[in-house]
């Protein structure tokens, strides 16, 4: 047995891979295992997938009908538009994201009621498609802007991209089905290729998304044209093909060509979708220069422009990245969709390069952004994910769509409601982000109770069960359910924060190997026998985390993490000590403790009477007026993803140190 | 001689006062001295007034013509609108603010060339007025929105308010002149009263401004109706008379009635203009409850929502106040216009209550916001006044209007260009913010070389010369130029930061009194003889300033001030030590020093290599990777108002402490 860095010996054989997964490159170091190969069976994510199916999907469909965004397609089919059209210019995309979510969910469960709902909506969408393949309820009719005339803000290609991804999800989970969605997608894609090809409109969409979708549609259909069109869109961008706007062309990444950029910038969702599409193009065209550029952008973005939660986007104004190290917790935008888009980008780099750091960021973002957005019952959502709330705010009305991206508590729906269906499609396809295969074996990147069954190169059949209470418990057991035909390597990700991890192998009742496991991938190479159990122990003691000193907004503060989970102090947990998280400082000399499953820190109350002028302090303590209580008191923190479930409260992730 | 708190014995006799000043209440504790009574003769502000006259006014007129905002009036007069109209819906207001600035400047200097320009523009404006008094180039014609139908965003009443203020400025500086501007204003005001009275449209303007302007127009004309209409606008606001918007009704202060609010909130310019208008109404109607509410709002806003520069507004998104203590230096919006509006609000409270704290904030805001906006030659401006710039950015093209409120260096003009003419009208009328009179004497609130001549109650003539090098020099000498008829009190403001100030009186060649002077007003009561000199010495040693610990964004940092001037570290001053202000920390154990006129601190270079993940530090130092140089080095700071005059640079007001 060797426990070393990941084996980068070679990729699986190229070809049209057929995993039921959102991103299936023809040829990368790692091959994703799809829904037919991996099934989450419970635990943290299994619970959220159930809530997604039972709570979120019906909730979304209800709101799509109620807001008129789905009925827009009926109006289009009836020739009744533009009168009566409701929703923003990109509202069609929410129906497509919902369809994608439902397609994955049917792929996971085969739910016949869901299948009927899916087909009914596909039929309504298909009926709205025009004879030449065009499909968008907001453009092209008398009284509407002409097709393709508002590329900066119109989102036509963006909507098409989400339609393609829905069709890809369906085709990968129900290949060759007669529902007709793939046909709708292909007709629109053909029109787009004819319209935006070398001889056509030499521009791009203001909101990247169609690029990654076209590559995937090409992978599913084998049509080279779609990949070529995606590559064209990637190459055109960055030379000022779109108009200038108030926030500058960096907003939609039209300031610098993709392969020349050093860091993600501008609108954080746009930036990550574009990077995902570029990674797809790089993978399909073996464009090493582009791949290198994307790696550099990822590294700089992670080192300088990412919140501790994995969230990205520091500006409310333009939903955008800020400058390097501009990461204010109280004005964190950290849009849920940006987190999801970041997962997509990191996942693609992981498939290409096989490095654990990409999976580390995926995990962090899943636990602390994607899991934070939906409420416990999956019917309310955070759009922006602040790391600091100073005012308790007011509960959101469960019957009123929030006009704002922000809400003090989660809101049921938004005027721009991209996040709920984006969460839904991510959770419904999450099984496909757990594991990959390489020429040499199988890699486990995320830990959840799961069953895995696939065939490695050379026909070596692998069947595994993963048992774990992660992230509350650090033990992960992987049991082989069948004898393997030959040797292969099981690689288990050891996150960067896991100092002192260990791995052991028990075969036929006795421990045959054990070793410490450094961050990266712990690898076990053997001919597995049925009943062999590989156990990975990840240390989960809660820990203080100190930020890079250049992140000015959190200077003198510390965060608390346990495993991949970021914790927060919520005022509801302060009890009689204080009403507001602003009234306490943390004693950083005492390490955070685990009491039952609670993460506990010691805090001290700080007296802070108002001054007439807040800048008259003469010493760092804040002047003579301030004062701290003598005694510290223990306070339990809450996992950040679970905050704001107990009514209005103030909250902070970064705790000032006394 | 007594040096005590301000004498609040009694107000001057009520009545229609006639000072040539922007705000002339009929009855307040203090009566402002206008342009005929106070003349700045040089120094810091005299220099800026000259630049305003020579550089800024022609610059603004050039851009108003060039952008088509002034020609819009010609099109209106010719019946040629809406085709060809240029600029935003509120562009008319910029012409009015410019006219106001020119009116004050003519009042100061009597410049005949400027007089001709003024009259020419007034004629163009007047020609655009409709027979019933309506005047706005963006509304009411076929192809434009009907009048008064877009109160949330239309700015019609806002534009009218700026017209009124221009007319008031003119009438106060050239009473009874035949230029016609007052008639234009009166006709529009009459239409507004008829339209928005008790029986009319029961709403308000989305952008407050008309309220303070109507009160002033009433003061100038003696028309009670204008005051009544202003009061109606103030009373209506806050009950949701405007529609809800993405940022909530707090954006335009329609969330809470003015007299019930605890703090300024929403759009910072709107909030301060509204508060100014409410203060005017409170003064004219002796509404003590309203006055009390405004005082409370001012106190809370200053204690919790104001930058060290006096700037207000923490959000770029909605140009708005944030929550209490949400004051990020790097995302400070601190709009120039919000600073000006805050000066107006504080000034009105000063007139009503006579407390030095209001004049303290006026001074701070003038030196660190209003003086920061214009470039040294008055032809480029900051719209937003950040306290921290992380990237050097690019020089603004002097021939291109910035589409953005931000610029890394000052920009010549903006798509929304409210700030340049607002600066111009403020500087041109600044003489009127220096001094007031009360029943008992004369108060000096701001220090500049000046001549003052006025008549106190009871006919006591006062003539003074003020000599000072303030704010570079802390000595202020006030010389009586004539014998006075009886005793009166000269009150000299001692700013809150001035610990250890002293005042002395020299009469007929010998010192007759001397005393220390506590913050507040130092008062000298005597029968002044010609040649008597009162000397105030304000200590101007540079000092470190520590923030309220609840201002999270500047924790662990310190600012440097000298007198009323906030200083900044600019990368261009780091020399070989470092390229970027992010690379040094300050040694707070060594007090800042004054070397010649430079304020010097000692800094230490900090090595900060990138980490793969910026949150893996295990100690407050930032982990093993970081390191600090052994030696400190002296670095000169720059007055914040003078930064960014030497090319692109990084800058910070708050200096991290090592």
PDB file of N, CA and C in Angstrom, chain A residues 245-246 248 302-304 306-308 315 325-327 330-331 364 388 390 403-404 545-546 548 550 552 555-557 608 610-615 617-620 652 654 656, chain B residues 245-246 248 302-304 306-308 315-316 325-326 330-331 364 388 390 403-404 545-546 548 550 552 555-557 608-615 617-620 652 654 656:
ATOM      1  N   UNK A 245     -20.430  49.641 -20.404  1.00  0.00           N
ATOM      2  CA  UNK A 245     -21.541  49.865 -19.485  1.00  0.00           C
ATOM      3  C   UNK A 245     -21.032  50.584 -18.243  1.00  0.00           C
ATOM      4  N   UNK A 246     -21.976  50.974 -17.398  1.00  0.00           N
ATOM      5  CA  UNK A 246     -21.638  51.752 -16.210  1.00  0.00           C
ATOM      6  C   UNK A 246     -20.540  51.084 -15.381  1.00  0.00           C
ATOM      7  N   UNK A 248     -18.317  48.984 -16.495  1.00  0.00           N
ATOM      8  CA  UNK A 248     -17.161  48.613 -17.291  1.00  0.00           C
ATOM      9  C   UNK A 248     -17.327  47.218 -17.888  1.00  0.00           C
ATOM     10  N   UNK A 302      -8.746  32.133  -5.806  1.00  0.00           N
ATOM     11  CA  UNK A 302      -8.873  31.448  -4.517  1.00  0.00           C
ATOM     12  C   UNK A 302      -7.980  32.115  -3.468  1.00  0.00           C
ATOM     13  N   UNK A 303      -6.802  32.511  -3.873  1.00  0.00           N
ATOM     14  CA  UNK A 303      -5.870  33.095  -2.896  1.00  0.00           C
ATOM     15  C   UNK A 303      -6.260  34.505  -2.487  1.00  0.00           C
ATOM     16  N   UNK A 304      -7.037  35.198  -3.312  1.00  0.00           N
ATOM     17  CA  UNK A 304      -7.229  36.634  -3.088  1.00  0.00           C
ATOM     18  C   UNK A 304      -8.661  37.133  -3.145  1.00  0.00           C
ATOM     19  N   UNK A 306     -11.760  35.108  -2.503  1.00  0.00           N
ATOM     20  CA  UNK A 306     -12.755  34.116  -2.104  1.00  0.00           C
ATOM     21  C   UNK A 306     -12.968  34.204  -0.601  1.00  0.00           C
ATOM     22  N   UNK A 307     -14.225  34.139  -0.203  1.00  0.00           N
ATOM     23  CA  UNK A 307     -14.548  34.145   1.230  1.00  0.00           C
ATOM     24  C   UNK A 307     -14.206  32.794   1.853  1.00  0.00           C
ATOM     25  N   UNK A 308     -14.108  32.783   3.164  1.00  0.00           N
ATOM     26  CA  UNK A 308     -13.800  31.544   3.875  1.00  0.00           C
ATOM     27  C   UNK A 308     -14.856  30.470   3.617  1.00  0.00           C
ATOM     28  N   UNK A 315     -19.252  42.582  -4.115  1.00  0.00           N
ATOM     29  CA  UNK A 315     -20.023  43.794  -4.394  1.00  0.00           C
ATOM     30  C   UNK A 315     -21.505  43.493  -4.542  1.00  0.00           C
ATOM     31  N   UNK A 325      -8.244  40.861  -2.138  1.00  0.00           N
ATOM     32  CA  UNK A 325      -8.365  41.004  -0.674  1.00  0.00           C
ATOM     33  C   UNK A 325      -9.490  41.952  -0.238  1.00  0.00           C
ATOM     34  N   UNK A 326     -10.329  42.330  -1.148  1.00  0.00           N
ATOM     35  CA  UNK A 326     -11.501  43.138  -0.789  1.00  0.00           C
ATOM     36  C   UNK A 326     -12.635  42.162  -0.491  1.00  0.00           C
ATOM     37  N   UNK A 327     -12.727  41.744   0.756  1.00  0.00           N
ATOM     38  CA  UNK A 327     -13.665  40.681   1.131  1.00  0.00           C
ATOM     39  C   UNK A 327     -14.419  41.061   2.405  1.00  0.00           C
ATOM     40  N   UNK A 330     -19.539  41.929   6.013  1.00  0.00           N
ATOM     41  CA  UNK A 330     -20.893  42.471   6.152  1.00  0.00           C
ATOM     42  C   UNK A 330     -21.514  42.819   4.811  1.00  0.00           C
ATOM     43  N   UNK A 331     -20.696  43.070   3.813  1.00  0.00           N
ATOM     44  CA  UNK A 331     -21.249  43.333   2.491  1.00  0.00           C
ATOM     45  C   UNK A 331     -20.900  42.196   1.533  1.00  0.00           C
ATOM     46  N   UNK A 364     -15.886  22.885   0.364  1.00  0.00           N
ATOM     47  CA  UNK A 364     -16.108  24.087   1.174  1.00  0.00           C
ATOM     48  C   UNK A 364     -17.320  24.868   0.672  1.00  0.00           C
ATOM     49  N   UNK A 388     -21.980  38.381   7.861  1.00  0.00           N
ATOM     50  CA  UNK A 388     -22.135  39.226   9.050  1.00  0.00           C
ATOM     51  C   UNK A 388     -23.462  39.966   8.920  1.00  0.00           C
ATOM     52  N   UNK A 390     -25.752  42.650  10.958  1.00  0.00           N
ATOM     53  CA  UNK A 390     -25.712  43.571  12.094  1.00  0.00           C
ATOM     54  C   UNK A 390     -27.089  43.861  12.669  1.00  0.00           C
ATOM     55  N   UNK A 403     -38.399  41.510  -3.611  1.00  0.00           N
ATOM     56  CA  UNK A 403     -37.872  42.292  -4.732  1.00  0.00           C
ATOM     57  C   UNK A 403     -36.359  42.409  -4.680  1.00  0.00           C
ATOM     58  N   UNK A 404     -35.775  41.984  -3.574  1.00  0.00           N
ATOM     59  CA  UNK A 404     -34.347  42.198  -3.342  1.00  0.00           C
ATOM     60  C   UNK A 404     -33.588  40.877  -3.291  1.00  0.00           C
ATOM     61  N   UNK A 545      -9.339  29.855  12.809  1.00  0.00           N
ATOM     62  CA  UNK A 545      -8.715  30.123  11.520  1.00  0.00           C
ATOM     63  C   UNK A 545      -8.425  31.612  11.412  1.00  0.00           C
ATOM     64  N   UNK A 546      -7.150  31.931  11.157  1.00  0.00           N
ATOM     65  CA  UNK A 546      -6.723  33.334  11.030  1.00  0.00           C
ATOM     66  C   UNK A 546      -6.594  33.690   9.563  1.00  0.00           C
ATOM     67  N   UNK A 548      -5.486  35.830   6.059  1.00  0.00           N
ATOM     68  CA  UNK A 548      -4.388  36.584   5.455  1.00  0.00           C
ATOM     69  C   UNK A 548      -4.486  38.038   5.928  1.00  0.00           C
ATOM     70  N   UNK A 550      -3.842  40.682   4.688  1.00  0.00           N
ATOM     71  CA  UNK A 550      -4.253  41.674   3.692  1.00  0.00           C
ATOM     72  C   UNK A 550      -5.763  41.774   3.540  1.00  0.00           C
ATOM     73  N   UNK A 552      -8.294  43.227   4.906  1.00  0.00           N
ATOM     74  CA  UNK A 552      -8.432  44.283   5.911  1.00  0.00           C
ATOM     75  C   UNK A 552      -9.726  44.192   6.701  1.00  0.00           C
ATOM     76  N   UNK A 555      -9.473  42.051   9.917  1.00  0.00           N
ATOM     77  CA  UNK A 555      -8.286  42.179  10.746  1.00  0.00           C
ATOM     78  C   UNK A 555      -8.688  42.089  12.224  1.00  0.00           C
ATOM     79  N   UNK A 556      -7.868  41.407  13.012  1.00  0.00           N
ATOM     80  CA  UNK A 556      -8.146  41.311  14.444  1.00  0.00           C
ATOM     81  C   UNK A 556      -9.308  40.402  14.770  1.00  0.00           C
ATOM     82  N   UNK A 557      -9.702  39.568  13.816  1.00  0.00           N
ATOM     83  CA  UNK A 557     -10.813  38.653  14.040  1.00  0.00           C
ATOM     84  C   UNK A 557     -10.385  37.236  13.675  1.00  0.00           C
ATOM     85  N   UNK A 608     -19.870  49.057  25.357  1.00  0.00           N
ATOM     86  CA  UNK A 608     -19.511  50.005  24.306  1.00  0.00           C
ATOM     87  C   UNK A 608     -20.508  51.149  24.220  1.00  0.00           C
ATOM     88  N   UNK A 610     -22.182  54.579  23.291  1.00  0.00           N
ATOM     89  CA  UNK A 610     -21.958  55.460  22.149  1.00  0.00           C
ATOM     90  C   UNK A 610     -21.113  56.649  22.560  1.00  0.00           C
ATOM     91  N   UNK A 611     -20.254  57.066  21.619  1.00  0.00           N
ATOM     92  CA  UNK A 611     -19.558  58.340  21.785  1.00  0.00           C
ATOM     93  C   UNK A 611     -20.230  59.347  20.861  1.00  0.00           C
ATOM     94  N   UNK A 612     -20.094  60.619  21.187  1.00  0.00           N
ATOM     95  CA  UNK A 612     -20.654  61.621  20.283  1.00  0.00           C
ATOM     96  C   UNK A 612     -20.032  61.502  18.906  1.00  0.00           C
ATOM     97  N   UNK A 613     -18.730  61.297  18.918  1.00  0.00           N
ATOM     98  CA  UNK A 613     -17.982  61.157  17.659  1.00  0.00           C
ATOM     99  C   UNK A 613     -17.179  59.871  17.774  1.00  0.00           C
ATOM    100  N   UNK A 614     -17.342  58.950  16.838  1.00  0.00           N
ATOM    101  CA  UNK A 614     -16.775  57.615  17.051  1.00  0.00           C
ATOM    102  C   UNK A 614     -15.285  57.494  16.800  1.00  0.00           C
ATOM    103  N   UNK A 615     -14.643  58.607  16.504  1.00  0.00           N
ATOM    104  CA  UNK A 615     -13.212  58.541  16.201  1.00  0.00           C
ATOM    105  C   UNK A 615     -12.389  59.348  17.193  1.00  0.00           C
ATOM    106  N   UNK A 617     -11.253  57.996  20.092  1.00  0.00           N
ATOM    107  CA  UNK A 617     -10.523  57.098  20.983  1.00  0.00           C
ATOM    108  C   UNK A 617      -9.052  57.426  20.965  1.00  0.00           C
ATOM    109  N   UNK A 618      -8.409  57.310  22.102  1.00  0.00           N
ATOM    110  CA  UNK A 618      -6.992  57.630  22.152  1.00  0.00           C
ATOM    111  C   UNK A 618      -6.138  56.391  22.339  1.00  0.00           C
ATOM    112  N   UNK A 619      -6.754  55.231  22.513  1.00  0.00           N
ATOM    113  CA  UNK A 619      -5.982  54.003  22.649  1.00  0.00           C
ATOM    114  C   UNK A 619      -6.715  52.898  21.914  1.00  0.00           C
ATOM    115  N   UNK A 620      -6.015  51.841  21.612  1.00  0.00           N
ATOM    116  CA  UNK A 620      -6.627  50.803  20.793  1.00  0.00           C
ATOM    117  C   UNK A 620      -7.848  50.195  21.456  1.00  0.00           C
ATOM    118  N   UNK A 652     -22.346  36.672  13.095  1.00  0.00           N
ATOM    119  CA  UNK A 652     -21.059  36.958  12.480  1.00  0.00           C
ATOM    120  C   UNK A 652     -20.221  35.687  12.406  1.00  0.00           C
ATOM    121  N   UNK A 654     -16.791  36.084  11.487  1.00  0.00           N
ATOM    122  CA  UNK A 654     -15.492  36.551  11.996  1.00  0.00           C
ATOM    123  C   UNK A 654     -15.702  37.176  13.365  1.00  0.00           C
ATOM    124  N   UNK A 656     -14.352  39.136  16.605  1.00  0.00           N
ATOM    125  CA  UNK A 656     -13.259  40.002  17.072  1.00  0.00           C
ATOM    126  C   UNK A 656     -12.551  39.368  18.268  1.00  0.00           C
TER     127      UNK A 656
ATOM    128  N   UNK B 245     -39.615  49.801  -3.995  1.00  0.00           N
ATOM    129  CA  UNK B 245     -38.576  49.589  -5.003  1.00  0.00           C
ATOM    130  C   UNK B 245     -37.605  48.519  -4.529  1.00  0.00           C
ATOM    131  N   UNK B 246     -36.701  48.161  -5.426  1.00  0.00           N
ATOM    132  CA  UNK B 246     -35.778  47.060  -5.135  1.00  0.00           C
ATOM    133  C   UNK B 246     -35.046  47.279  -3.824  1.00  0.00           C
ATOM    134  N   UNK B 248     -36.082  49.070  -1.305  1.00  0.00           N
ATOM    135  CA  UNK B 248     -36.979  49.388  -0.197  1.00  0.00           C
ATOM    136  C   UNK B 248     -37.253  50.881  -0.109  1.00  0.00           C
ATOM    137  N   UNK B 302     -24.153  60.660  13.285  1.00  0.00           N
ATOM    138  CA  UNK B 302     -22.751  61.031  13.489  1.00  0.00           C
ATOM    139  C   UNK B 302     -22.035  59.977  14.331  1.00  0.00           C
ATOM    140  N   UNK B 303     -22.710  59.447  15.332  1.00  0.00           N
ATOM    141  CA  UNK B 303     -22.065  58.479  16.223  1.00  0.00           C
ATOM    142  C   UNK B 303     -21.883  57.116  15.565  1.00  0.00           C
ATOM    143  N   UNK B 304     -22.673  56.803  14.538  1.00  0.00           N
ATOM    144  CA  UNK B 304     -22.698  55.428  14.044  1.00  0.00           C
ATOM    145  C   UNK B 304     -22.594  55.252  12.535  1.00  0.00           C
ATOM    146  N   UNK B 306     -21.038  57.662  10.122  1.00  0.00           N
ATOM    147  CA  UNK B 306     -20.271  58.710   9.448  1.00  0.00           C
ATOM    148  C   UNK B 306     -18.793  58.317   9.416  1.00  0.00           C
ATOM    149  N   UNK B 307     -18.173  58.523   8.288  1.00  0.00           N
ATOM    150  CA  UNK B 307     -16.738  58.260   8.160  1.00  0.00           C
ATOM    151  C   UNK B 307     -15.922  59.324   8.884  1.00  0.00           C
ATOM    152  N   UNK B 308     -14.678  59.001   9.152  1.00  0.00           N
ATOM    153  CA  UNK B 308     -13.796  59.949   9.828  1.00  0.00           C
ATOM    154  C   UNK B 308     -13.637  61.245   9.039  1.00  0.00           C
ATOM    155  N   UNK B 315     -22.722  52.464   0.929  1.00  0.00           N
ATOM    156  CA  UNK B 315     -23.087  51.516  -0.141  1.00  0.00           C
ATOM    157  C   UNK B 315     -22.917  52.132  -1.521  1.00  0.00           C
ATOM    158  N   UNK B 316     -22.264  51.410  -2.396  1.00  0.00           N
ATOM    159  CA  UNK B 316     -22.250  51.814  -3.793  1.00  0.00           C
ATOM    160  C   UNK B 316     -23.590  51.501  -4.455  1.00  0.00           C
ATOM    161  N   UNK B 325     -22.448  51.407  12.181  1.00  0.00           N
ATOM    162  CA  UNK B 325     -21.049  50.955  12.222  1.00  0.00           C
ATOM    163  C   UNK B 325     -20.620  50.170  10.978  1.00  0.00           C
ATOM    164  N   UNK B 326     -21.424  50.193   9.956  1.00  0.00           N
ATOM    165  CA  UNK B 326     -21.024  49.574   8.683  1.00  0.00           C
ATOM    166  C   UNK B 326     -20.348  50.662   7.859  1.00  0.00           C
ATOM    167  N   UNK B 330     -12.804  50.737   2.130  1.00  0.00           N
ATOM    168  CA  UNK B 330     -12.527  50.453   0.718  1.00  0.00           C
ATOM    169  C   UNK B 330     -13.779  50.562  -0.147  1.00  0.00           C
ATOM    170  N   UNK B 331     -14.921  50.398   0.453  1.00  0.00           N
ATOM    171  CA  UNK B 331     -16.150  50.571  -0.318  1.00  0.00           C
ATOM    172  C   UNK B 331     -16.916  51.806   0.150  1.00  0.00           C
ATOM    173  N   UNK B 364     -15.096  69.436   9.423  1.00  0.00           N
ATOM    174  CA  UNK B 364     -14.513  68.149   9.034  1.00  0.00           C
ATOM    175  C   UNK B 364     -14.927  67.771   7.616  1.00  0.00           C
ATOM    176  N   UNK B 388      -9.869  54.173   0.826  1.00  0.00           N
ATOM    177  CA  UNK B 388      -8.861  53.128   0.634  1.00  0.00           C
ATOM    178  C   UNK B 388      -8.909  52.722  -0.834  1.00  0.00           C
ATOM    179  N   UNK B 390      -7.070  50.133  -3.407  1.00  0.00           N
ATOM    180  CA  UNK B 390      -6.173  48.986  -3.441  1.00  0.00           C
ATOM    181  C   UNK B 390      -5.428  48.854  -4.759  1.00  0.00           C
ATOM    182  N   UNK B 403     -18.593  57.200 -17.185  1.00  0.00           N
ATOM    183  CA  UNK B 403     -19.925  56.612 -17.014  1.00  0.00           C
ATOM    184  C   UNK B 403     -20.168  56.195 -15.573  1.00  0.00           C
ATOM    185  N   UNK B 404     -19.125  56.216 -14.766  1.00  0.00           N
ATOM    186  CA  UNK B 404     -19.217  55.675 -13.414  1.00  0.00           C
ATOM    187  C   UNK B 404     -19.037  56.765 -12.369  1.00  0.00           C
ATOM    188  N   UNK B 545      -5.660  58.557  15.700  1.00  0.00           N
ATOM    189  CA  UNK B 545      -7.072  58.476  16.060  1.00  0.00           C
ATOM    190  C   UNK B 545      -7.529  57.030  15.972  1.00  0.00           C
ATOM    191  N   UNK B 546      -8.062  56.542  17.090  1.00  0.00           N
ATOM    192  CA  UNK B 546      -8.533  55.156  17.134  1.00  0.00           C
ATOM    193  C   UNK B 546     -10.044  55.125  16.979  1.00  0.00           C
ATOM    194  N   UNK B 548     -14.058  53.707  17.082  1.00  0.00           N
ATOM    195  CA  UNK B 548     -14.986  52.911  17.884  1.00  0.00           C
ATOM    196  C   UNK B 548     -14.799  51.437  17.502  1.00  0.00           C
ATOM    197  N   UNK B 550     -16.644  49.082  17.348  1.00  0.00           N
ATOM    198  CA  UNK B 550     -17.731  48.460  16.584  1.00  0.00           C
ATOM    199  C   UNK B 550     -17.623  48.712  15.082  1.00  0.00           C
ATOM    200  N   UNK B 552     -16.148  47.509  12.486  1.00  0.00           N
ATOM    201  CA  UNK B 552     -15.375  46.288  12.237  1.00  0.00           C
ATOM    202  C   UNK B 552     -14.350  46.453  11.125  1.00  0.00           C
ATOM    203  N   UNK B 555     -10.870  47.676  12.292  1.00  0.00           N
ATOM    204  CA  UNK B 555     -10.297  47.113  13.519  1.00  0.00           C
ATOM    205  C   UNK B 555      -8.779  46.942  13.334  1.00  0.00           C
ATOM    206  N   UNK B 556      -8.050  47.240  14.387  1.00  0.00           N
ATOM    207  CA  UNK B 556      -6.597  47.039  14.329  1.00  0.00           C
ATOM    208  C   UNK B 556      -5.894  48.075  13.468  1.00  0.00           C
ATOM    209  N   UNK B 557      -6.583  49.152  13.174  1.00  0.00           N
ATOM    210  CA  UNK B 557      -5.981  50.195  12.349  1.00  0.00           C
ATOM    211  C   UNK B 557      -6.122  51.540  13.048  1.00  0.00           C
ATOM    212  N   UNK B 608       4.457  39.478   2.614  1.00  0.00           N
ATOM    213  CA  UNK B 608       3.196  38.739   2.613  1.00  0.00           C
ATOM    214  C   UNK B 608       3.051  37.884   1.366  1.00  0.00           C
ATOM    215  N   UNK B 609       3.798  36.801   1.276  1.00  0.00           N
ATOM    216  CA  UNK B 609       3.644  35.949   0.097  1.00  0.00           C
ATOM    217  C   UNK B 609       2.235  35.362   0.053  1.00  0.00           C
ATOM    218  N   UNK B 610       1.733  35.171  -1.164  1.00  0.00           N
ATOM    219  CA  UNK B 610       0.422  34.551  -1.307  1.00  0.00           C
ATOM    220  C   UNK B 610       0.429  33.151  -0.709  1.00  0.00           C
ATOM    221  N   UNK B 611      -0.702  32.808  -0.130  1.00  0.00           N
ATOM    222  CA  UNK B 611      -0.909  31.420   0.260  1.00  0.00           C
ATOM    223  C   UNK B 611      -1.890  30.801  -0.737  1.00  0.00           C
ATOM    224  N   UNK B 612      -1.839  29.487  -0.866  1.00  0.00           N
ATOM    225  CA  UNK B 612      -2.815  28.849  -1.759  1.00  0.00           C
ATOM    226  C   UNK B 612      -4.221  29.184  -1.311  1.00  0.00           C
ATOM    227  N   UNK B 613      -4.436  29.098   0.012  1.00  0.00           N
ATOM    228  CA  UNK B 613      -5.748  29.389   0.591  1.00  0.00           C
ATOM    229  C   UNK B 613      -5.524  30.421   1.684  1.00  0.00           C
ATOM    230  N   UNK B 614      -6.203  31.554   1.609  1.00  0.00           N
ATOM    231  CA  UNK B 614      -5.827  32.670   2.491  1.00  0.00           C
ATOM    232  C   UNK B 614      -6.323  32.534   3.929  1.00  0.00           C
ATOM    233  N   UNK B 615      -6.933  31.405   4.245  1.00  0.00           N
ATOM    234  CA  UNK B 615      -7.476  31.253   5.593  1.00  0.00           C
ATOM    235  C   UNK B 615      -6.838  30.086   6.331  1.00  0.00           C
ATOM    236  N   UNK B 617      -3.980  30.464   8.125  1.00  0.00           N
ATOM    237  CA  UNK B 617      -3.076  30.965   9.147  1.00  0.00           C
ATOM    238  C   UNK B 617      -3.406  30.364  10.495  1.00  0.00           C
ATOM    239  N   UNK B 618      -2.401  30.097  11.280  1.00  0.00           N
ATOM    240  CA  UNK B 618      -2.648  29.500  12.589  1.00  0.00           C
ATOM    241  C   UNK B 618      -2.364  30.476  13.720  1.00  0.00           C
ATOM    242  N   UNK B 619      -1.882  31.667  13.403  1.00  0.00           N
ATOM    243  CA  UNK B 619      -1.643  32.657  14.450  1.00  0.00           C
ATOM    244  C   UNK B 619      -1.991  34.017  13.891  1.00  0.00           C
ATOM    245  N   UNK B 620      -2.185  34.979  14.780  1.00  0.00           N
ATOM    246  CA  UNK B 620      -2.659  36.264  14.310  1.00  0.00           C
ATOM    247  C   UNK B 620      -1.683  36.925  13.364  1.00  0.00           C
ATOM    248  N   UNK B 652      -4.405  54.631   1.577  1.00  0.00           N
ATOM    249  CA  UNK B 652      -5.290  54.241   2.668  1.00  0.00           C
ATOM    250  C   UNK B 652      -5.265  55.284   3.776  1.00  0.00           C
ATOM    251  N   UNK B 654      -6.837  54.444   6.853  1.00  0.00           N
ATOM    252  CA  UNK B 654      -6.663  53.626   8.060  1.00  0.00           C
ATOM    253  C   UNK B 654      -5.433  52.756   7.903  1.00  0.00           C
ATOM    254  N   UNK B 656      -2.968  49.855   9.146  1.00  0.00           N
ATOM    255  CA  UNK B 656      -2.888  48.707  10.056  1.00  0.00           C
ATOM    256  C   UNK B 656      -1.729  48.890  11.041  1.00  0.00           C
TER     257      UNK B 656
END
